[in-house]
mmCIF file of C-alpha atoms in Angstrom:
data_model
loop_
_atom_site.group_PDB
_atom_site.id
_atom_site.type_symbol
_atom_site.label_atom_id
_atom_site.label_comp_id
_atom_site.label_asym_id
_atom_site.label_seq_id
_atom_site.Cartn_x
_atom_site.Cartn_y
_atom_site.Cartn_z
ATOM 1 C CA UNK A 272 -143.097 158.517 -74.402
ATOM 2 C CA UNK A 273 -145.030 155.963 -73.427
ATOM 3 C CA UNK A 274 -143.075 152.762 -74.659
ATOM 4 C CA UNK A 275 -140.332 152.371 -71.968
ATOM 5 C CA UNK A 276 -143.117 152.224 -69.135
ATOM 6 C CA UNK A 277 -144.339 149.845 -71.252
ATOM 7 C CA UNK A 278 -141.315 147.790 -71.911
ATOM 8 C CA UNK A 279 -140.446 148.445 -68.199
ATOM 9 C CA UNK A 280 -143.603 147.158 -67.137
ATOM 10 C CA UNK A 281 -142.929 143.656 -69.358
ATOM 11 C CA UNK A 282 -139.500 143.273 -67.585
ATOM 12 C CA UNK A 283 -140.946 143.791 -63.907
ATOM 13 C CA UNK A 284 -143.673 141.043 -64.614
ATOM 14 C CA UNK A 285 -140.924 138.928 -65.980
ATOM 15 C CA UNK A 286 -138.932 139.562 -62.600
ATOM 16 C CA UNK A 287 -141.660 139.185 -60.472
ATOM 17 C CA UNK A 288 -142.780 135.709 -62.000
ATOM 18 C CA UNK A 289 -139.575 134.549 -62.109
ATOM 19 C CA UNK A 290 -138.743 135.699 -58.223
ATOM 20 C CA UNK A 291 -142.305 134.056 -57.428
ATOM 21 C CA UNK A 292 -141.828 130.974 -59.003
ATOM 22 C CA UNK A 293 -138.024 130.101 -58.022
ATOM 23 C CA UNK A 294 -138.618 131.425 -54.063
ATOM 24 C CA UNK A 295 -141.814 129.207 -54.099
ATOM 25 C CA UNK A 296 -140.266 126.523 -54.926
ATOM 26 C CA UNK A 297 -137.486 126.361 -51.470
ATOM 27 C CA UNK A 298 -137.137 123.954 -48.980
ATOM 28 C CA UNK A 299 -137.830 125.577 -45.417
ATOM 29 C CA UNK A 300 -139.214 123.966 -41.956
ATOM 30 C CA UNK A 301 -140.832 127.110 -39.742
ATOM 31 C CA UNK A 302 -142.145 126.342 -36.139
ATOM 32 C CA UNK A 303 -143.439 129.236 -34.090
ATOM 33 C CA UNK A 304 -142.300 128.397 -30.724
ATOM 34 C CA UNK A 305 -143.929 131.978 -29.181
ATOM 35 C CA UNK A 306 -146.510 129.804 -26.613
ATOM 36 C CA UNK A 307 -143.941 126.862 -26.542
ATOM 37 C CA UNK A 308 -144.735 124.994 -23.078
ATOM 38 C CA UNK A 309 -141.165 124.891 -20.868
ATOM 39 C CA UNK A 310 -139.993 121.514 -20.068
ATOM 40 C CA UNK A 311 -140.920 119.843 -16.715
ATOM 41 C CA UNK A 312 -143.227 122.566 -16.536
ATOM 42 C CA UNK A 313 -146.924 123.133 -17.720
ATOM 43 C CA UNK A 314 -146.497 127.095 -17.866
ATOM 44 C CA UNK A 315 -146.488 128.910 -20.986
ATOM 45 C CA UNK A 316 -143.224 129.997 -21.752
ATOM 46 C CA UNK A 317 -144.141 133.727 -22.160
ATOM 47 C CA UNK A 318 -145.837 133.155 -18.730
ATOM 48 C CA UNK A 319 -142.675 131.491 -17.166
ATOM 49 C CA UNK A 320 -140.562 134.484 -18.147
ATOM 50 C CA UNK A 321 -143.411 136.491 -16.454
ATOM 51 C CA UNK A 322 -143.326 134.066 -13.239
ATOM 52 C CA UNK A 323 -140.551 131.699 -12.797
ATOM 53 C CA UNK A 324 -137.591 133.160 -14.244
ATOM 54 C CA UNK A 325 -135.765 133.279 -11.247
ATOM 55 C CA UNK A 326 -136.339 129.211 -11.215
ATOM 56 C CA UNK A 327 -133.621 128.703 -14.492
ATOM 57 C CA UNK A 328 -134.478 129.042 -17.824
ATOM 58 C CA UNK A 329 -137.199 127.933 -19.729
ATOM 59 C CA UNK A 330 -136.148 125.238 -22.772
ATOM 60 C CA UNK A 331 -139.035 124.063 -25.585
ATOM 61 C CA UNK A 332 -138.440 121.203 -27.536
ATOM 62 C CA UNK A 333 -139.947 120.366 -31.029
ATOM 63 C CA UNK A 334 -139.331 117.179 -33.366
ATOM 64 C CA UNK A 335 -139.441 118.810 -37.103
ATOM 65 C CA UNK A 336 -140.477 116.535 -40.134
ATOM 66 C CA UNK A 337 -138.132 117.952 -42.761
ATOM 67 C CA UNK A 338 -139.726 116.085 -45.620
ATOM 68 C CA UNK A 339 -143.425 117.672 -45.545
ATOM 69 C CA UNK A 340 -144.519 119.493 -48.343
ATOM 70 C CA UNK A 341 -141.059 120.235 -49.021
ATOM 71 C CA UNK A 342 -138.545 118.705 -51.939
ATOM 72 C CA UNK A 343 -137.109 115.473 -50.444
ATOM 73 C CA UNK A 344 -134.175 116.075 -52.557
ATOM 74 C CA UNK A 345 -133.083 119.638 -52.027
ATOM 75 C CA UNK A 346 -131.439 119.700 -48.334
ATOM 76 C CA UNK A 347 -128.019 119.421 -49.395
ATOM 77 C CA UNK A 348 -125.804 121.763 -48.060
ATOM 78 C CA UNK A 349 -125.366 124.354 -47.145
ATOM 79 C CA UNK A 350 -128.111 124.857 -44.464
ATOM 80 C CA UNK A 351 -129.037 127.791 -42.433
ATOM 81 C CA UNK A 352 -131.286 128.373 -39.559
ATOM 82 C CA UNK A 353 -133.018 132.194 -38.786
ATOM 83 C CA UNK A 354 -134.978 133.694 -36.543
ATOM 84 C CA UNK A 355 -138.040 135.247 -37.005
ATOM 85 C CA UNK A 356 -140.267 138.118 -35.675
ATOM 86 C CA UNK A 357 -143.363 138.991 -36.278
ATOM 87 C CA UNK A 358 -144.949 143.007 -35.462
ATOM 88 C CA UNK A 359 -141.908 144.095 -34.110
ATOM 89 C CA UNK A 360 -141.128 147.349 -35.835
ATOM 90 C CA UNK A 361 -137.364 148.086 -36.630
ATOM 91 C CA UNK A 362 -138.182 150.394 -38.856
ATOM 92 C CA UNK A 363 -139.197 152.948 -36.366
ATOM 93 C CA UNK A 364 -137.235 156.424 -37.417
ATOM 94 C CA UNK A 365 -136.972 156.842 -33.615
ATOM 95 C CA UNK A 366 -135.794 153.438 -32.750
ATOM 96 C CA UNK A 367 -133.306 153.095 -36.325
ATOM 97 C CA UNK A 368 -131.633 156.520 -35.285
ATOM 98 C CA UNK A 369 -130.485 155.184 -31.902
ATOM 99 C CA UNK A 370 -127.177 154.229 -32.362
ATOM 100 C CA UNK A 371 -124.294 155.646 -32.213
ATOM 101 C CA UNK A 372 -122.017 154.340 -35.525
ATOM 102 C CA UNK A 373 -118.899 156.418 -34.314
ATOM 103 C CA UNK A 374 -119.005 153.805 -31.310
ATOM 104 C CA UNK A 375 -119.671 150.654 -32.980
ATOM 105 C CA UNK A 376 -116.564 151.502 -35.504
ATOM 106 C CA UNK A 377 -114.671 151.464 -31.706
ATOM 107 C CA UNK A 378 -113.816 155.368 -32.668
ATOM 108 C CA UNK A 379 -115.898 157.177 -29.559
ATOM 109 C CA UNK A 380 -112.723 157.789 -26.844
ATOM 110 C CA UNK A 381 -111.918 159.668 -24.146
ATOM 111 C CA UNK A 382 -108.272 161.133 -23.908
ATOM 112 C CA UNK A 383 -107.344 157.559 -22.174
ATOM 113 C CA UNK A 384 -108.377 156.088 -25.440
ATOM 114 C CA UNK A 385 -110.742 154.092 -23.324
ATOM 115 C CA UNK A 386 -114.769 154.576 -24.569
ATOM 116 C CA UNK A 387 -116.544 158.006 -24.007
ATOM 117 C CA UNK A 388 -120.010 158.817 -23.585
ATOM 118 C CA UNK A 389 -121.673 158.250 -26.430
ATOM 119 C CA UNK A 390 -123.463 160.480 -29.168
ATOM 120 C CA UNK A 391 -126.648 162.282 -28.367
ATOM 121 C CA UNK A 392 -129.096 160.709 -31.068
ATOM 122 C CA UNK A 393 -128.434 157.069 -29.167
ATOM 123 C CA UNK A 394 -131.414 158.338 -26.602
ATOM 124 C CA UNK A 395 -131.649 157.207 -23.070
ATOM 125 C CA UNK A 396 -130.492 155.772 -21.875
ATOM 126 C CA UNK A 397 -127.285 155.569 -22.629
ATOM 127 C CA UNK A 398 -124.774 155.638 -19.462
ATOM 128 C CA UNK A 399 -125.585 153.977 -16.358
ATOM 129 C CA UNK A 400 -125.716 156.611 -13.426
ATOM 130 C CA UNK A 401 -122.186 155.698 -11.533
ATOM 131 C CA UNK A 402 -119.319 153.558 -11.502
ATOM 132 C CA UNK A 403 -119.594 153.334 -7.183
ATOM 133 C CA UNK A 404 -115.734 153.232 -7.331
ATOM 134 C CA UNK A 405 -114.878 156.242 -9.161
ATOM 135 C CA UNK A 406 -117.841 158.166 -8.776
ATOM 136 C CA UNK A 407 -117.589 158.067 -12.975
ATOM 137 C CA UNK A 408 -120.841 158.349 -14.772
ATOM 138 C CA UNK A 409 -120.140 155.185 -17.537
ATOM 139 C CA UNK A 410 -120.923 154.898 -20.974
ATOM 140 C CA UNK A 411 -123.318 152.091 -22.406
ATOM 141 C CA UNK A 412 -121.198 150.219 -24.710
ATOM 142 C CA UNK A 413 -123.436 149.173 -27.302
ATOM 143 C CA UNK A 414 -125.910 152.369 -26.828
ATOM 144 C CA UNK A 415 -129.320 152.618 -27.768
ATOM 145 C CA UNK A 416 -132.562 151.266 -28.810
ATOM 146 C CA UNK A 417 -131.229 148.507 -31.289
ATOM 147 C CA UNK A 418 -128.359 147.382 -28.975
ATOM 148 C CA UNK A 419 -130.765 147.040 -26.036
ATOM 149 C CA UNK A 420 -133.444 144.783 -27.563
ATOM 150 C CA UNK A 421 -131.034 142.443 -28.951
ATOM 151 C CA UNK A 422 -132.502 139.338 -29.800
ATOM 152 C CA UNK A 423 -130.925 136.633 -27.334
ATOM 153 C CA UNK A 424 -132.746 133.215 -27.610
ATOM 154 C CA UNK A 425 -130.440 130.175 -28.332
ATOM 155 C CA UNK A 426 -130.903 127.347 -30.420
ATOM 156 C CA UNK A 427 -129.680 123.595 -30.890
ATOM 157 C CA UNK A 428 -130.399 121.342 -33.567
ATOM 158 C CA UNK A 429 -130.262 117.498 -32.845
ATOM 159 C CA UNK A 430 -130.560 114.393 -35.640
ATOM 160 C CA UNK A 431 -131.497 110.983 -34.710
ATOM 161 C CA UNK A 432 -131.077 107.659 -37.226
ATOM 162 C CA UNK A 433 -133.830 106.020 -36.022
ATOM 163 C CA UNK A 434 -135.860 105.735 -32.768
ATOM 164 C CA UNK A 435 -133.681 103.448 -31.235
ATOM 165 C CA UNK A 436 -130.894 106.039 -31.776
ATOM 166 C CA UNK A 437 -129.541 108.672 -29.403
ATOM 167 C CA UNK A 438 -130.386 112.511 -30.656
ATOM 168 C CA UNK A 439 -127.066 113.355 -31.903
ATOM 169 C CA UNK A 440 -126.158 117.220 -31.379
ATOM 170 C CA UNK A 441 -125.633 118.922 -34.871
ATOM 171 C CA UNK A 442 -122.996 121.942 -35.327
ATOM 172 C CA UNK A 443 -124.246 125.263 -35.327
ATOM 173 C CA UNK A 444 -121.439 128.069 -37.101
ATOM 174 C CA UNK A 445 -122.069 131.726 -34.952
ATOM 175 C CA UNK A 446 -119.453 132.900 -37.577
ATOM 176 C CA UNK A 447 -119.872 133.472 -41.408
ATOM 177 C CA UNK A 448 -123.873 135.103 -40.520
ATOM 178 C CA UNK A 449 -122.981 138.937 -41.122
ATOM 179 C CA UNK A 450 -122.906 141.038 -43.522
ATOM 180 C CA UNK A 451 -118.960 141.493 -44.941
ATOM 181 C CA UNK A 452 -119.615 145.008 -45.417
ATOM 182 C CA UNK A 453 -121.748 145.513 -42.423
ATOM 183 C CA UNK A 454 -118.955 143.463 -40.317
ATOM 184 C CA UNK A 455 -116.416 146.443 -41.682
ATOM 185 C CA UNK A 456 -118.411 149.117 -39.779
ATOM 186 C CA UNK A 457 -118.059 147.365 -35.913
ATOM 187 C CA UNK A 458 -114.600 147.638 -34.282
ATOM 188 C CA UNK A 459 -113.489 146.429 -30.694
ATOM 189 C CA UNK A 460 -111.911 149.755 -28.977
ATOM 190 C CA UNK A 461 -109.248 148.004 -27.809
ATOM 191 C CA UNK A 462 -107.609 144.895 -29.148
ATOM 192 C CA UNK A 463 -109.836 141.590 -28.688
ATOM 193 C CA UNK A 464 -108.243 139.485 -26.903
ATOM 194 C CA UNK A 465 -107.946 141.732 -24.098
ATOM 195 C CA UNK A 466 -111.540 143.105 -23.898
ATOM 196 C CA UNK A 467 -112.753 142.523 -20.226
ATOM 197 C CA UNK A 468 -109.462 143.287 -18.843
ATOM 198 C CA UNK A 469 -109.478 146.597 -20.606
ATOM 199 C CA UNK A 470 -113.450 147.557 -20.354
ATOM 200 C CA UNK A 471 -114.691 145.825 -16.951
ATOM 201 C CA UNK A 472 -115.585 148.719 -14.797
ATOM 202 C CA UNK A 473 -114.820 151.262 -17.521
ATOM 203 C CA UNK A 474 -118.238 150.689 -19.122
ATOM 204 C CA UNK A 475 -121.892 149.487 -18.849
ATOM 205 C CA UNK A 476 -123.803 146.832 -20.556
ATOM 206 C CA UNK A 477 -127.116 148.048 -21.962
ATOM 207 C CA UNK A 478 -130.055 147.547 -19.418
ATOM 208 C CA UNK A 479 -131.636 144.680 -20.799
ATOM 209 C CA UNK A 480 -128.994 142.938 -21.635
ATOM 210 C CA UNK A 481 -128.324 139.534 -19.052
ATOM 211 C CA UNK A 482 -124.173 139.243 -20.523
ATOM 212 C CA UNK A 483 -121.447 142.119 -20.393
ATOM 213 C CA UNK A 484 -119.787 142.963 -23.954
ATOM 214 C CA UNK A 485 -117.461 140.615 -23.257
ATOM 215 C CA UNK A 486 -119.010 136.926 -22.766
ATOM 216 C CA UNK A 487 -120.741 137.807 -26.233
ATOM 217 C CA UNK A 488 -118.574 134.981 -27.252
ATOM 218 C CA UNK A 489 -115.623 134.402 -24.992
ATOM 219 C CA UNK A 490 -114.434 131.540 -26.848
ATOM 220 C CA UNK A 491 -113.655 133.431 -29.759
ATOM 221 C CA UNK A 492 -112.180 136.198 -29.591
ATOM 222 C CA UNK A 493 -112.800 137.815 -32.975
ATOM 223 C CA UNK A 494 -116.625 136.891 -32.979
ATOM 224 C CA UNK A 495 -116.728 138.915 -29.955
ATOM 225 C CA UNK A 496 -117.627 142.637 -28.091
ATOM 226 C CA UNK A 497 -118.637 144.990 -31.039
ATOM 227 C CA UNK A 498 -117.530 142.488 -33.392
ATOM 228 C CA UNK A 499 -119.941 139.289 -32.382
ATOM 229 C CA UNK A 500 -122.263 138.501 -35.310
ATOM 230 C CA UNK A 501 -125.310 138.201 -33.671
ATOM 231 C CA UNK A 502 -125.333 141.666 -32.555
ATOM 232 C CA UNK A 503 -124.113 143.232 -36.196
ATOM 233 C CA UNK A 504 -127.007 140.991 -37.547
ATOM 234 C CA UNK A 505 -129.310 142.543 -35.446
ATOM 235 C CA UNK A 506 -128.380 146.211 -35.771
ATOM 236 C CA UNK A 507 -129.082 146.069 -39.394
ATOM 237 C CA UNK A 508 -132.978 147.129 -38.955
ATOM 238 C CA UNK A 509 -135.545 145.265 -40.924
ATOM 239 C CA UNK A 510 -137.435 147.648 -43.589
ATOM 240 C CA UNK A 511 -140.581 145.406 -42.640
ATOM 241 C CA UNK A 512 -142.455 144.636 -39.293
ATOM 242 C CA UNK A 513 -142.550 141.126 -39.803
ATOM 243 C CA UNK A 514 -138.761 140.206 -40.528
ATOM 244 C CA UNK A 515 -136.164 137.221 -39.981
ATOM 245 C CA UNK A 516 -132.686 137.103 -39.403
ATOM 246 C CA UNK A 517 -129.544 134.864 -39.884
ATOM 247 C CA UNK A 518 -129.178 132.581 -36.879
ATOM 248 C CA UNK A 519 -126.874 129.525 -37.134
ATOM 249 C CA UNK A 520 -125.080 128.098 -40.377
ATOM 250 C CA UNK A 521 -125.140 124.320 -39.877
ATOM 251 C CA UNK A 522 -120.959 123.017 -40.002
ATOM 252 C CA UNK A 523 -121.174 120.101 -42.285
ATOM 253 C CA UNK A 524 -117.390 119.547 -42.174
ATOM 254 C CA UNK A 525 -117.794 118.853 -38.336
ATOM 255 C CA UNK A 526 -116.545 115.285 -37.788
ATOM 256 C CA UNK A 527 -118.343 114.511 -34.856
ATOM 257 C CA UNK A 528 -121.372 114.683 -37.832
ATOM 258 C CA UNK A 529 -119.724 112.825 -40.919
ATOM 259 C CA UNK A 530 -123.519 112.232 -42.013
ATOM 260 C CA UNK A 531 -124.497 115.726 -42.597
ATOM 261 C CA UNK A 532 -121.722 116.531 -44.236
ATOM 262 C CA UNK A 533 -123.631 116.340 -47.924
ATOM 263 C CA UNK A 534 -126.938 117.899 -46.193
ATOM 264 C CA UNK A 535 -129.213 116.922 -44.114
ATOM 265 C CA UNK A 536 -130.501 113.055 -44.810
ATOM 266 C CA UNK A 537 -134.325 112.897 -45.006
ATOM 267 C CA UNK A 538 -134.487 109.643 -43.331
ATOM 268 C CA UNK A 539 -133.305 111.117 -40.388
ATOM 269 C CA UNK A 540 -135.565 112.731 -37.589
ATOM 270 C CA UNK A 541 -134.402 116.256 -36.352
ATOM 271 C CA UNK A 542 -135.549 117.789 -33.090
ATOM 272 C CA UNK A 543 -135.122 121.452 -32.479
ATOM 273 C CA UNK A 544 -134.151 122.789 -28.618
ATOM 274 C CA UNK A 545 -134.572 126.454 -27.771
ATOM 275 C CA UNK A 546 -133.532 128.468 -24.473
ATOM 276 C CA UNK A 547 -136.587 131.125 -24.528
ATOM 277 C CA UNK A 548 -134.991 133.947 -22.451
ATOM 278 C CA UNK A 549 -136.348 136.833 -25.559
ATOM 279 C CA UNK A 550 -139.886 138.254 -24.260
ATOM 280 C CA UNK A 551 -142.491 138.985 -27.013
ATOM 281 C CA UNK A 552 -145.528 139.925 -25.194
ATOM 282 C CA UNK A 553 -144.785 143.896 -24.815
ATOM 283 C CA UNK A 554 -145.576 143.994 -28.247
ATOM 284 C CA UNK A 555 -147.924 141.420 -29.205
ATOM 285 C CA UNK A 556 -145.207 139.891 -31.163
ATOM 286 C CA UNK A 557 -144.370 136.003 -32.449
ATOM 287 C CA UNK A 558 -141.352 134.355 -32.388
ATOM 288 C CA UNK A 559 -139.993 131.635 -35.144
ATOM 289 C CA UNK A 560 -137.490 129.555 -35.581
ATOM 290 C CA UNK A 561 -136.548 128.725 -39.508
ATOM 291 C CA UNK A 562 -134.701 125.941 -41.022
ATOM 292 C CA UNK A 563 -133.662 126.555 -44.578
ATOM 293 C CA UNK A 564 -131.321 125.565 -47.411
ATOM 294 C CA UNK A 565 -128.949 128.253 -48.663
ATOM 295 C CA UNK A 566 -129.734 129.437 -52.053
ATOM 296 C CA UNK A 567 -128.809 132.323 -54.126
ATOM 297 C CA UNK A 568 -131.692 134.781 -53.485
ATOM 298 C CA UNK A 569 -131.009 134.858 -49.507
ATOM 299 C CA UNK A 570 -134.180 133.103 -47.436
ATOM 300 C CA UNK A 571 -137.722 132.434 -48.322
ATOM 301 C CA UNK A 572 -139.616 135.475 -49.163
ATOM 302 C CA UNK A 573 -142.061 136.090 -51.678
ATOM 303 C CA UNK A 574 -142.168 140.087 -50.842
ATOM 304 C CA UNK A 575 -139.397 140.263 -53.612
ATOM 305 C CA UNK A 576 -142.030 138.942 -56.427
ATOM 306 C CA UNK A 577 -144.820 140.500 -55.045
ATOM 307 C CA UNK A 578 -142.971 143.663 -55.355
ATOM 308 C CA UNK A 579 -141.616 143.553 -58.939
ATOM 309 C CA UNK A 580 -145.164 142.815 -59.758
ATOM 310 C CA UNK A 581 -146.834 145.621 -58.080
ATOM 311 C CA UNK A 582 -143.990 147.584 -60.126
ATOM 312 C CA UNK A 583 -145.009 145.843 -63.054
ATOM 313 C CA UNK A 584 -148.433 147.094 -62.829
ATOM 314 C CA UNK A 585 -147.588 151.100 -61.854
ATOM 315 C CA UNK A 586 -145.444 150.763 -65.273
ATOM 316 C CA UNK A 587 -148.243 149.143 -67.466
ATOM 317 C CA UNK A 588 -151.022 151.597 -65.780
ATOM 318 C CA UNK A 589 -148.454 155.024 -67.043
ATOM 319 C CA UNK A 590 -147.705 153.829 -70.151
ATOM 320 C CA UNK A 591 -151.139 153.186 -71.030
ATOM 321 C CA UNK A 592 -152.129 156.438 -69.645
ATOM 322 C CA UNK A 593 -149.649 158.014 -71.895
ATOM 323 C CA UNK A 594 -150.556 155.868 -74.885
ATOM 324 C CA UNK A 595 -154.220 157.064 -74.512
ATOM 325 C CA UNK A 596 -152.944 160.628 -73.482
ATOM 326 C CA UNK A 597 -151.180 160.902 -76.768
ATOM 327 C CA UNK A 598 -153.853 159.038 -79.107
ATOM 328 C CA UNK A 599 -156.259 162.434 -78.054
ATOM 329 C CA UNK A 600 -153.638 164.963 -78.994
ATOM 330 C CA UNK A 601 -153.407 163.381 -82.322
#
């Protein structure tokens, strides 16, 4: 009885080594940009959002040295960017239940075929009180929790040659960051191209939100509404409290950018550029920016090995338990 806890307990170790050793060993430049000072400003940025907001937005600024304590020679494409937060908890039962899927899948309509009020479980609030015009209470289109504390910094990524160079802008792909089964489950209600003709005035953006559904991403119409990237990323909740998510996939067939087309080149410098407009302090959270190369086992993250391990040692502790256990009845 006792020796498949025992061989299970050999393979989990083997895992967890393994997971350990290969995720240790990935290229990744983090900055945590949370008390980032605002350009042409001295304020804090968490304090500007506080103070000045009303003055424009704040932008930080970083130069990034790609090459410390990282492998010189493993930047080649393909390279990602994420975001990162730190003690902000997704996994919330209250917060993860308030959604409303029959929405996102563009299925919740009225006998117009035009959105309806959402489902119950997406918690206030989710309609706005009237639509002045019509006297028409309006549904929030996305509802909920999730939808409403949508992540919504931006990001730029810049390469220089050399200091007497001109910071070049890099390429940054909004498209290709989902899920392809996760990008199944969120549907447009009506057809895309025709989004704010067919929804303006017929629903409500979600409270915090600064954009309506439609100037998600204007410029292309199948990344946006229900079916923009960013906001399917973000409705997939994080099982952990410290989390990050897929930001920006750098386009090394850009030809504006022939250079990075094989990677990024570690003679090169790289400066990071971030709109803050995402507001941390309510929950004592952190925010970070991460730039990574694609690999096979998704990001950086050592919780994998750490896990198998752990599993490793409830196997080994059962099946020795049951080895003893056994030795006495004989």
């Amino acid at each position: 009885m006792w020796g498949p806890f025992l061989v299970m307990g050999c393979v989990m170790l083997v895992l967890g080594g393994g997971l350990l050793y290969v995720q240790g060993e990935y290229n990744e430049v983090e900055w945590d940009y949370t008390d980032c000072t605002c350009e042409g400003t001295d304020k804090n940025a968490t304090d500007y959002l506080q103070t000045s907001k009303a003055s424009g937005p704040c932008k930080c600024t970083k130069v990034v040295n790609i090459t410390e304590e990282n492998n010189q020679a493993k930047w080649d494409r393909d390279i990602l960017l994420y975001y990162g937060l730190d003690n902000f908890h997704q996994n919330h039962r209250q917060y993860a239940d308030s959604r409303d899927d029959k929405q996102l899948n563009g299925d919740r309509l009225n006998s117009d075929g035009l959105p309806d009020l959402p489902f119950s479980d997406c918690e206030d609030p989710h309609n706005n009180d009237y639509d002045n015009s019509s006297e028409k209470t309006l549904p929030i289109v996305p509802c909920g929790s999730i939808a409403n504390s949508m992540f919504n910094d931006t990001v730029k990524l810049f390469f220089q040659k050399d200091s007497n160079d001109q910071w070049k802008q890099v390429s940054l792909l909004n498209t290709g960051i989902a899920m392809p089964f996760d990008k199944k489950r969120f549907n447009n209600p009506v057809k895309d191209t025709q989004l704010k003709k067919m929804l303006e005035k017929k629903i409500a953006k979600p409270r915090n939100w600064t954009k309506q559904l439609w100037e998600l991403d204007p410029e292309n119409p199948s990344n946006n509404g229900l079916e923009n990237e960013d906001l399917i990323v973000w409705m997939r909740v994080s099982a952990l409290a410290n989390f990050r998510k897929l930001w920006r996939r750098v386009d090394h067939d850009d030809k504006k950018h022939t250079e990075l087309k094989d990677g990024l080149n570690t003679a090169y410098l790289y400066k990071l550029e971030i709109e803050y407009n995402y507001d941390v302090s309510s929950f004592n959270g952190r925010k970070k920016v991460i730039i990574a190369r694609d690999n096979e086992f998704g990001a950086k993250n050592t919780a994998m090995g750490w896990i198998a391990i752990s599993a490793a040692i409830f196997f080994f502790s059962f099946g020795f338990l049951f080895s003893a256990l056994t030795r006495l009845d004989q």
